Coordinates of C-alpha atoms in Angstrom, one line a residue:
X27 CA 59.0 -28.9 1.1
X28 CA 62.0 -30.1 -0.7
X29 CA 61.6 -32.5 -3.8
X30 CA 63.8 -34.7 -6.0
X31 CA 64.4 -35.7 -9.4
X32 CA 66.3 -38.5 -10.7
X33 CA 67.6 -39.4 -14.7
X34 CA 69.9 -41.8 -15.4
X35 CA 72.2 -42.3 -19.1
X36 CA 74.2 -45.1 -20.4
X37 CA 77.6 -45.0 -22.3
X38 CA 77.7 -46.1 -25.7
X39 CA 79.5 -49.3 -24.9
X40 CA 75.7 -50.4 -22.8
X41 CA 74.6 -53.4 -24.6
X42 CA 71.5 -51.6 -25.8
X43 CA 73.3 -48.7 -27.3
X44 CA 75.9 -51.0 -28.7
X45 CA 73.0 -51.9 -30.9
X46 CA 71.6 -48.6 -30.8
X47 CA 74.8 -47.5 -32.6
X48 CA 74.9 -50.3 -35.4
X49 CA 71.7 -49.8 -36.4
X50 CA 72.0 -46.2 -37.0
X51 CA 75.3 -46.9 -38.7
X52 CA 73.3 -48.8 -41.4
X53 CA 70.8 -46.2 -41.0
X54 CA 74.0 -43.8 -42.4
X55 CA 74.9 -46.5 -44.8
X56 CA 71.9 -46.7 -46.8
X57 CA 71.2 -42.6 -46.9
X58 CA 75.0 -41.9 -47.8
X59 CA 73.5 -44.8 -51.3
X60 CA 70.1 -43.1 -51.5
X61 CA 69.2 -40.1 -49.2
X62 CA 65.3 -41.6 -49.9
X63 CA 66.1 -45.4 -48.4
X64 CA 63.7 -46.7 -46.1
X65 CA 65.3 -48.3 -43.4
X66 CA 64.0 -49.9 -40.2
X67 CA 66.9 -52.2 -38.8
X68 CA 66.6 -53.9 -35.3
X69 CA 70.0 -55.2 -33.6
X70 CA 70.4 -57.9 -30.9
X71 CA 73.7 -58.7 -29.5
X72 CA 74.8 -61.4 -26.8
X73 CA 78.3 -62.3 -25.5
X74 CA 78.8 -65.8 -24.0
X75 CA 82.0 -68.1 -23.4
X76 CA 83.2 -69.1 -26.8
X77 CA 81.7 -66.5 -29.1
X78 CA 79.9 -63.5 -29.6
X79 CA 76.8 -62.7 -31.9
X80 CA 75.4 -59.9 -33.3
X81 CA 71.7 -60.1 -35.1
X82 CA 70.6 -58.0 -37.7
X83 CA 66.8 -58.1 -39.1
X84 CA 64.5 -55.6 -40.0
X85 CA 63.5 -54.0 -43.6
X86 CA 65.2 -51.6 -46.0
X87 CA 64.4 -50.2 -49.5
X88 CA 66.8 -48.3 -51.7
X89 CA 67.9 -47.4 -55.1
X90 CA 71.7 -48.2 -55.3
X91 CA 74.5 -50.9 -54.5
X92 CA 73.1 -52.8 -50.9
X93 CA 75.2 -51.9 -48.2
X94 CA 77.5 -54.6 -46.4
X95 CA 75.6 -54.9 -43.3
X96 CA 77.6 -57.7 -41.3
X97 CA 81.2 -55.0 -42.5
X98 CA 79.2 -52.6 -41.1
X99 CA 77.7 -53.7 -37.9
X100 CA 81.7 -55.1 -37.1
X101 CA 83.1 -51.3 -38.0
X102 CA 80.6 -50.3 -35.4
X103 CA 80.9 -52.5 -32.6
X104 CA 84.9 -52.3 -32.8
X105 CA 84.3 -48.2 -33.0
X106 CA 82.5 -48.4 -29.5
X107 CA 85.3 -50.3 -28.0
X108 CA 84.4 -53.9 -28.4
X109 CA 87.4 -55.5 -30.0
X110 CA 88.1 -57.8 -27.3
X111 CA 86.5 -61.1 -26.1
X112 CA 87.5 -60.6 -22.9
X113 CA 85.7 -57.5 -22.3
X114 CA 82.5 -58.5 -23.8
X115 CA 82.7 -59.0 -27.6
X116 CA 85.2 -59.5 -30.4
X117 CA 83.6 -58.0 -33.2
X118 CA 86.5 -57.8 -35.6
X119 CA 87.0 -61.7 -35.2
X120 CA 84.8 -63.6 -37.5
X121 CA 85.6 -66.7 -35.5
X122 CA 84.9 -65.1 -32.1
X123 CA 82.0 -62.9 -33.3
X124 CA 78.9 -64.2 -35.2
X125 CA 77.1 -61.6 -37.5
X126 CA 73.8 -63.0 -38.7
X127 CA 71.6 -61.0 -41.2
X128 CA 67.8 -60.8 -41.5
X129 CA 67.0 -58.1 -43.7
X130 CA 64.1 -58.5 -46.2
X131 CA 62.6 -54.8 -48.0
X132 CA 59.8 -52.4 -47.0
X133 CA 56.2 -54.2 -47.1
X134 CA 54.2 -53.3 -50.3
X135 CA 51.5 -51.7 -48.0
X136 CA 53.9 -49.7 -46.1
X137 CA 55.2 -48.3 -49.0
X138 CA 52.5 -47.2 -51.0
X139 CA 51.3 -44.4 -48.2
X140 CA 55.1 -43.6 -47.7
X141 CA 56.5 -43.2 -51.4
X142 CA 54.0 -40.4 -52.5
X143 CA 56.5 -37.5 -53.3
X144 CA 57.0 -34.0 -52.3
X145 CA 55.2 -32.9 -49.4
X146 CA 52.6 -35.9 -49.6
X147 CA 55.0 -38.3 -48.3
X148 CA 53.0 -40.0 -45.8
X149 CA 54.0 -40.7 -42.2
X150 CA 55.5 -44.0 -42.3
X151 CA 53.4 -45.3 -39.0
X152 CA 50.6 -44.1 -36.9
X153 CA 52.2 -42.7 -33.2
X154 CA 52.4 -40.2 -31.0
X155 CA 55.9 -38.3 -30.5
X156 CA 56.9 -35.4 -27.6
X157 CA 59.1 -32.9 -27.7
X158 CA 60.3 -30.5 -24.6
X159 CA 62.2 -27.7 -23.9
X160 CA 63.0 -25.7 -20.2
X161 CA 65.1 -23.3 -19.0
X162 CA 67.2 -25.6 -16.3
X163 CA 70.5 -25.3 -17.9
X164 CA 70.3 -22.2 -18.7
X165 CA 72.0 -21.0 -15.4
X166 CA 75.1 -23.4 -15.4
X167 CA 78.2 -22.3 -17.6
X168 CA 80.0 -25.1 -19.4
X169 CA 77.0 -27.0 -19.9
X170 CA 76.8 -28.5 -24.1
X171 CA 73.0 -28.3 -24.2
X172 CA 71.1 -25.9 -23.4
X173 CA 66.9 -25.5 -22.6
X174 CA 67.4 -29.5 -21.8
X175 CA 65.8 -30.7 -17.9
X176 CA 68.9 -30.4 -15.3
X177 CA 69.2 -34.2 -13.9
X178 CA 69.3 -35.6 -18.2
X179 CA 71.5 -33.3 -19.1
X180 CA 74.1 -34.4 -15.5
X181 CA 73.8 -38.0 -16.1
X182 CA 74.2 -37.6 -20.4
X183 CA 77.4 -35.3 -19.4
X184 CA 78.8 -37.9 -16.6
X185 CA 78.5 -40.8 -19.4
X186 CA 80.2 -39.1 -22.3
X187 CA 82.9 -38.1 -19.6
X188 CA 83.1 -42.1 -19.3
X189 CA 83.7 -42.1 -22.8
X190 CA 85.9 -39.8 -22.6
X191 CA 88.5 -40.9 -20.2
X192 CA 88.6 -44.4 -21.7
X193 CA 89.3 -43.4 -25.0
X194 CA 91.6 -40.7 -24.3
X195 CA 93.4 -43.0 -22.1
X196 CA 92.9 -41.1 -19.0
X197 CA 91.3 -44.0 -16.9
X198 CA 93.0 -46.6 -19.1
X199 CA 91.7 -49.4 -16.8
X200 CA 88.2 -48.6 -17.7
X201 CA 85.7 -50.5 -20.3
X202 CA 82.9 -49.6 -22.7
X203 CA 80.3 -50.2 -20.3
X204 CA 78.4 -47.9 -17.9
X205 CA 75.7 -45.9 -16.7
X206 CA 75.0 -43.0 -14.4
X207 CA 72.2 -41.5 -12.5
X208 CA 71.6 -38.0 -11.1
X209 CA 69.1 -36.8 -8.5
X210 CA 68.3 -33.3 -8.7
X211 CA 66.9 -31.5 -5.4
X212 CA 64.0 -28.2 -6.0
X213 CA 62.6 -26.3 -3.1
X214 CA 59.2 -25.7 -2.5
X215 CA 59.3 -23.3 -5.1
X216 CA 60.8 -25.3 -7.4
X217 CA 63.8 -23.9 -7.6
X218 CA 67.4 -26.0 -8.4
X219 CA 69.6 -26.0 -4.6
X220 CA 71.5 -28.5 -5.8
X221 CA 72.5 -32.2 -6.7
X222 CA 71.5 -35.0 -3.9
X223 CA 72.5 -38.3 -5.8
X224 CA 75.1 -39.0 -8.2
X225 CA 75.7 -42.5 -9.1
X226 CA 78.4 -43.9 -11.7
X227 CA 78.8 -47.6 -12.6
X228 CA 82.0 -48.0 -14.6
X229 CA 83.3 -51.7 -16.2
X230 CA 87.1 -52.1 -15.5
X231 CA 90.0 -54.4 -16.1
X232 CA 89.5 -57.9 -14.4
X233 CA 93.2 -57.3 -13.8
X234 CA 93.2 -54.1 -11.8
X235 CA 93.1 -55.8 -8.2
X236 CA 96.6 -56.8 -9.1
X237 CA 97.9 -53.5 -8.6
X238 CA 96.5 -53.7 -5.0
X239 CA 98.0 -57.2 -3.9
X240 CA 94.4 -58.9 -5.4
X241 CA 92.5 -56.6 -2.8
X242 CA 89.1 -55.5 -4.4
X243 CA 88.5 -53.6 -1.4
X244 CA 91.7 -51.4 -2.6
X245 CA 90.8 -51.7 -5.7
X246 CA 87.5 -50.1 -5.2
X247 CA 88.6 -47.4 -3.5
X248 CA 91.0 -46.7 -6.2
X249 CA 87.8 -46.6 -9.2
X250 CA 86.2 -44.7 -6.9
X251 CA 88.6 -41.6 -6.0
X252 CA 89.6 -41.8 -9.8
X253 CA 86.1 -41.9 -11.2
X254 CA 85.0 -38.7 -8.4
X255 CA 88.0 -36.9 -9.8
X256 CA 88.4 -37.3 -13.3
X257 CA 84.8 -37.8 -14.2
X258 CA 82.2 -36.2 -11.4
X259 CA 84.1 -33.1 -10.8
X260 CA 84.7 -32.5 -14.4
X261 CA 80.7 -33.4 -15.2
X262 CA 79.3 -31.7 -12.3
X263 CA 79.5 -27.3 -11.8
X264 CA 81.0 -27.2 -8.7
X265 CA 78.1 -25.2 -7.4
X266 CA 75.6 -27.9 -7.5
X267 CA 77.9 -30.3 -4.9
X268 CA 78.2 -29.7 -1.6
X269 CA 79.6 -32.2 1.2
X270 CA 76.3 -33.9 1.5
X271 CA 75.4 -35.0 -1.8
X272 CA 75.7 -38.8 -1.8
X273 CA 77.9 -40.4 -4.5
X274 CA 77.8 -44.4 -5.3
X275 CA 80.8 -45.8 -7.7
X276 CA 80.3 -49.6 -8.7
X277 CA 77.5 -50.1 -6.2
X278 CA 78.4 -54.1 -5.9
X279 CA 81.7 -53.5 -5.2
X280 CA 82.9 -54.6 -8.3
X281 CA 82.1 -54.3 -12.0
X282 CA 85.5 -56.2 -13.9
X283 CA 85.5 -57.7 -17.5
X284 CA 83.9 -59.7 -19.4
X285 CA 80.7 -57.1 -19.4
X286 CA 78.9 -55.7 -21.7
X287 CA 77.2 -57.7 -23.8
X288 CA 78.9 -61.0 -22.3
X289 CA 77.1 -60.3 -19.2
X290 CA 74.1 -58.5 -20.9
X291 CA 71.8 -58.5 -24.0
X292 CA 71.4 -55.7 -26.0
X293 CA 68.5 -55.1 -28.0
X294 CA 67.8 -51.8 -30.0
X295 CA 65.5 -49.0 -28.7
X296 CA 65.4 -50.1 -25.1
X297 CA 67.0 -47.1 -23.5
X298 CA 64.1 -44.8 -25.2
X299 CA 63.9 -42.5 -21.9
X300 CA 67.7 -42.3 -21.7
X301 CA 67.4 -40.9 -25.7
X302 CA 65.1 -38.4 -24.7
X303 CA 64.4 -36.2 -21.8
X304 CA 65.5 -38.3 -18.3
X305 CA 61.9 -38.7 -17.7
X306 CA 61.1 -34.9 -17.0
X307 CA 59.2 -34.8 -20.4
X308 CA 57.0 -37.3 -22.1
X309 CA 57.5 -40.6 -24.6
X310 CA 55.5 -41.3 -27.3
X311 CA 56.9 -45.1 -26.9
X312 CA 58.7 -45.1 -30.6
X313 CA 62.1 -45.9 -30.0
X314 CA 64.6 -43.6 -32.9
X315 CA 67.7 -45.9 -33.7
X316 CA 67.7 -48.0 -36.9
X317 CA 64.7 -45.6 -38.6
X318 CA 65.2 -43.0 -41.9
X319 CA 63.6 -39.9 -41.6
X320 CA 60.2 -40.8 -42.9
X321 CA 59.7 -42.6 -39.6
X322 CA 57.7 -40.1 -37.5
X323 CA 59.1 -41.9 -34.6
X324 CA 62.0 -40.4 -35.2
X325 CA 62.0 -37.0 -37.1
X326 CA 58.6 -35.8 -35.7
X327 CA 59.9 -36.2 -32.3
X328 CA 63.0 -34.1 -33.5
X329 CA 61.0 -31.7 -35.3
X330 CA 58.8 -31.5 -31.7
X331 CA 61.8 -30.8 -29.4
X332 CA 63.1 -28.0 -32.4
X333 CA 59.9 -26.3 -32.0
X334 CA 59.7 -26.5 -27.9
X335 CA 63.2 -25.1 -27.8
X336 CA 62.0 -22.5 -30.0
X337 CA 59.0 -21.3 -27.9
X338 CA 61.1 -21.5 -24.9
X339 CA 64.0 -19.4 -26.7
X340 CA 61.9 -17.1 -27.7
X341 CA 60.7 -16.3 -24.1
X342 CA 57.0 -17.3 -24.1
X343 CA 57.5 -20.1 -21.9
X344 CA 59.9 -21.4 -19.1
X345 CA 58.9 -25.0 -19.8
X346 CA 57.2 -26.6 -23.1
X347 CA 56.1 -30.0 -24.2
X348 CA 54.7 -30.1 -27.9
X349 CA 52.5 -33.6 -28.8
X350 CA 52.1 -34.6 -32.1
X351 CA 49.4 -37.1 -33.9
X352 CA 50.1 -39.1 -37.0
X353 CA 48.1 -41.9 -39.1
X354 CA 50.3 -44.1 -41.5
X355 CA 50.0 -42.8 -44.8
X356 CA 48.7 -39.5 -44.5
X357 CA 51.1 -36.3 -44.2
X358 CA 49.1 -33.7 -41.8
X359 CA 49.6 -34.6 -38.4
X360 CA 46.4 -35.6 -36.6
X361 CA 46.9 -33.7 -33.7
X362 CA 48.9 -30.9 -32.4
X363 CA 49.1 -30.0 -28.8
X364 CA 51.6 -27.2 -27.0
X365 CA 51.6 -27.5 -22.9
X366 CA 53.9 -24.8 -20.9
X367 CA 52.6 -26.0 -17.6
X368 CA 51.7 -22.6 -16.6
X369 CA 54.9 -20.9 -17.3
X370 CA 53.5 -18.7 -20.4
X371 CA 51.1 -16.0 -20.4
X372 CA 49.3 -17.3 -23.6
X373 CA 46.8 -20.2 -23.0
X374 CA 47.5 -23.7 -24.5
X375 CA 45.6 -22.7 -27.3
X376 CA 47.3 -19.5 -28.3
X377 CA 50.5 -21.0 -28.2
X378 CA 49.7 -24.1 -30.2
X379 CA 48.2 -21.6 -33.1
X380 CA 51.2 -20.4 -32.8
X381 CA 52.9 -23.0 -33.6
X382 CA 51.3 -24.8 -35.9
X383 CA 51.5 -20.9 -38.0
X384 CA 55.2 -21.3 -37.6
X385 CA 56.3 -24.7 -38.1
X386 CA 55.5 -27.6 -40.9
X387 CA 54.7 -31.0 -39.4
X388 CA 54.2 -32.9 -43.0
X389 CA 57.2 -35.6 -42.7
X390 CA 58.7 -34.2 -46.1
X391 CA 58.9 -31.0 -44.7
X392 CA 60.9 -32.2 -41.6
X393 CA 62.9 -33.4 -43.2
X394 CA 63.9 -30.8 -46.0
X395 CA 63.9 -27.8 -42.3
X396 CA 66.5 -30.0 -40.7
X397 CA 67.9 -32.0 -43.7
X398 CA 67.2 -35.1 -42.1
X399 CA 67.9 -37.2 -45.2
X400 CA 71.6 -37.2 -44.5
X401 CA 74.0 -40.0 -42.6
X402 CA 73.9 -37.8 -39.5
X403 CA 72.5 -40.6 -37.0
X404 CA 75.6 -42.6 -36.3
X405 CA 76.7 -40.0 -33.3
X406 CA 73.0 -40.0 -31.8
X407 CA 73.4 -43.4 -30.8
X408 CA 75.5 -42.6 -27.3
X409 CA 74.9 -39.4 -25.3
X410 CA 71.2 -38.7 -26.2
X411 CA 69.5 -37.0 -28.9
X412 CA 68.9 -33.9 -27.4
X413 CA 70.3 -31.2 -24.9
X414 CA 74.0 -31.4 -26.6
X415 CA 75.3 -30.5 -30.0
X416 CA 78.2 -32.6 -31.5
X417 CA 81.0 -30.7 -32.0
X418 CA 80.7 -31.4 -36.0
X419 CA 77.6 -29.5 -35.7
X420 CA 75.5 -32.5 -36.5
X421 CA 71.5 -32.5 -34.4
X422 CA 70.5 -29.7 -36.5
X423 CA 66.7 -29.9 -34.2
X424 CA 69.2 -28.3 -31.5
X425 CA 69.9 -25.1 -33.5
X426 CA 68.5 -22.1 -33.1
X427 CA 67.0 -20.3 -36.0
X428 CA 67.1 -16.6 -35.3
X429 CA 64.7 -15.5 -38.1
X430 CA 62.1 -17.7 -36.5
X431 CA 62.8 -16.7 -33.1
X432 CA 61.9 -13.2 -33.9
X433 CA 59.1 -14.4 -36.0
X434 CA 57.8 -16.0 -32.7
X435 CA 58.6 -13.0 -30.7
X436 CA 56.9 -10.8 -33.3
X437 CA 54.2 -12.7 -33.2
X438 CA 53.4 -13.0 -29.6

């Protein structure tokens, strides 16, 4: 019997990666002063009638001149689009945008079990992170990502594609805001047939029914034969839709301005699922915006997915989820776990030997494989953090390295 799978992705103009993206961008801040700060940075934004306000709090540590953290959280916002109080937020306007800072420095106790240096920096919290690999795209040309689940890497494409056609003033009616959803139907045998679901919600111009007379019914026609064109058929291999698949545009009828974060809250690290994998592989719950490297929420989980794609690369497995333990303070991980869900040949505990023989866990040495300690995290905010690769070659967990794919291949 047929089954289905459903993921879903925002744009980067969501409320929550609104925030998403000005925490990483004083995540970039502090590293390009001192590749070693410590930085954990939560954002909050609201829109409302008369103003807008963007929160800042959390903790950072660094050797070197403080960054301007209200300058930078304004450069941000007005990067994702919001320069407008009628859309959502004026961020550039100090009279129509708020910017209020709460950032105090690492706790003393924190710091002690982080600060050790070389490869006894300590994991900066206790946690569990995932990482996951399969062979889904693999099959589809034109895809960015590759070894990423089918439906996550759909709806990540079909929201960048938003992004795309605002900015490039293709859809010039359309707003930072949206989201999209893709159901994926397997066979029995759980093989891809193809996509049952797509669903797009796009923010628009208030002022776009006036093209139609003031009819919203015309105007939602119009957003929706624009969005299927320009966005769905671009996103979508034309092998995977067929006449049946069901496709919803602006499900209410209507999505005009203000949106955003006038008509929603954003708070950092709330689209954690959307970050990761759709939903096809697990969470450790550890959101990854606003953290430096010596977070384990963050890097282990990118180390995790490196090493998943790796095993899957390499051929010993068609679908890999790695779990990794950590204790504040202390460098080892405390566990280590490789499941391929029957899809290798080795047993679970071959393949996590394996890995463990091929692959440095210690947050120190994370960072220093994929040079983590750089301001890289700006572009993770919008699009997820895995299954693509920018096209400045940033998300260096989503190379390849060949001399440790033939170590793995050698080895098994």
């Amino acid at each position: 019997m047929n089954h289905l799978f459903s993921s879903e992705s925002v744009t980067g103009g969501h409320p929550d990666k609104l925030c998403d993206a000005i925490s990483d961008a004083i995540v970039d801040a502090c590293l390009s002063v001192d590749p070693n700060a410590r930085v954990a940075v939560e954002t909050c934004v609201k829109g409302k009638a008369d103003q807008g306000i963007i929160v800042l709090a959390g903790e950072v540590s660094l050797n070197g001149a403080v960054p301007d953290y209200e300058a930078v959280a304004r450069e941000a916002a007005v990067q994702v689009g919001y320069d407008s109080h009628a859309i959502g937020m004026d961020a550039s306007s100090t009279e129509l945008c708020e910017v209020q800072v709460h950032i105090t420095t690492q706790a003393a106790n924190i710091a002690q079990g982080v600060n050790r240096t070389g490869m006894a920096q300590g994991a900066g919290d206790q946690g569990i992170m995932f990482g996951y690999a399969c062979t889904e795209t693999e099959a589809y040309e034109g895809l960015e990502g590759r070894y990423f689940p089918l439906a996550a890497a759909l709806s990540q494409r079909l929201t960048r594609r938003l992004t795309a056609v605002r900015e490039e003033g293709i859809l010039p009616w359309a707003r930072p805001d949206g989201k999209s959803q893709v159901t994926v139907e397997y066979d029995a045998d759980g093989n891809i047939t193809r996509v049952h679901t797509v669903i797009v919600a796009i923010q628009h111009d208030a002022a776009l029914k006036d093209q139609f007379n003031g009819s919203e019914a015309e105007e939602h026609a119009h957003v929706v034969e624009a969005i299927t064109k320009e966005v769905i058929h671009y996103a979508i291999p034309a092998e995977l839709l067929d006449d049946n698949c069901n496709i919803i545009i602006n499900g209410t009828g209507r999505f005009a301005d203000p949106g955003g974060p006038h008509a929603d809250a954003g708070l950092t690290g709330r689209k954690i699922i959307v970050d990761t994998y759709g939903g096809m592989g697990r969470h450790g719950g550890g959101a990854f915006s606003g953290k430096d490297p010596s977070k384990v929420d963050r890097s282990a989980a990118y180390a995790s997915r490196w090493a998943a794609k790796h095993v899957v690369a390499a051929g010993l497995a068609d679908r890999c989820e790695i779990q990794l333990g950590y204790v504040i303070g202390v460098a080892e991980p405390v566990s280590l776990r490789v499941e391929t869900f029957g899809t290798s040949a080795k047993s679970t505990g071959e393949l996590t030997a394996l890995v463990a023989q091929h692959f440095d866990f210690r947050p120190a040495a994370i960072a220093a494989s994929l040079q983590l300690n750089r301001p890289i995290y700006r572009p993770t905010a919008a699009g997820g953090h895995f299954g693509r690769t920018p096209v400045d070659g940033t998300f260096p967990w989503e190379q390849l390295d060949e001399a440790v794919l033939a170590e793995l291949r050698n080895a098994a």
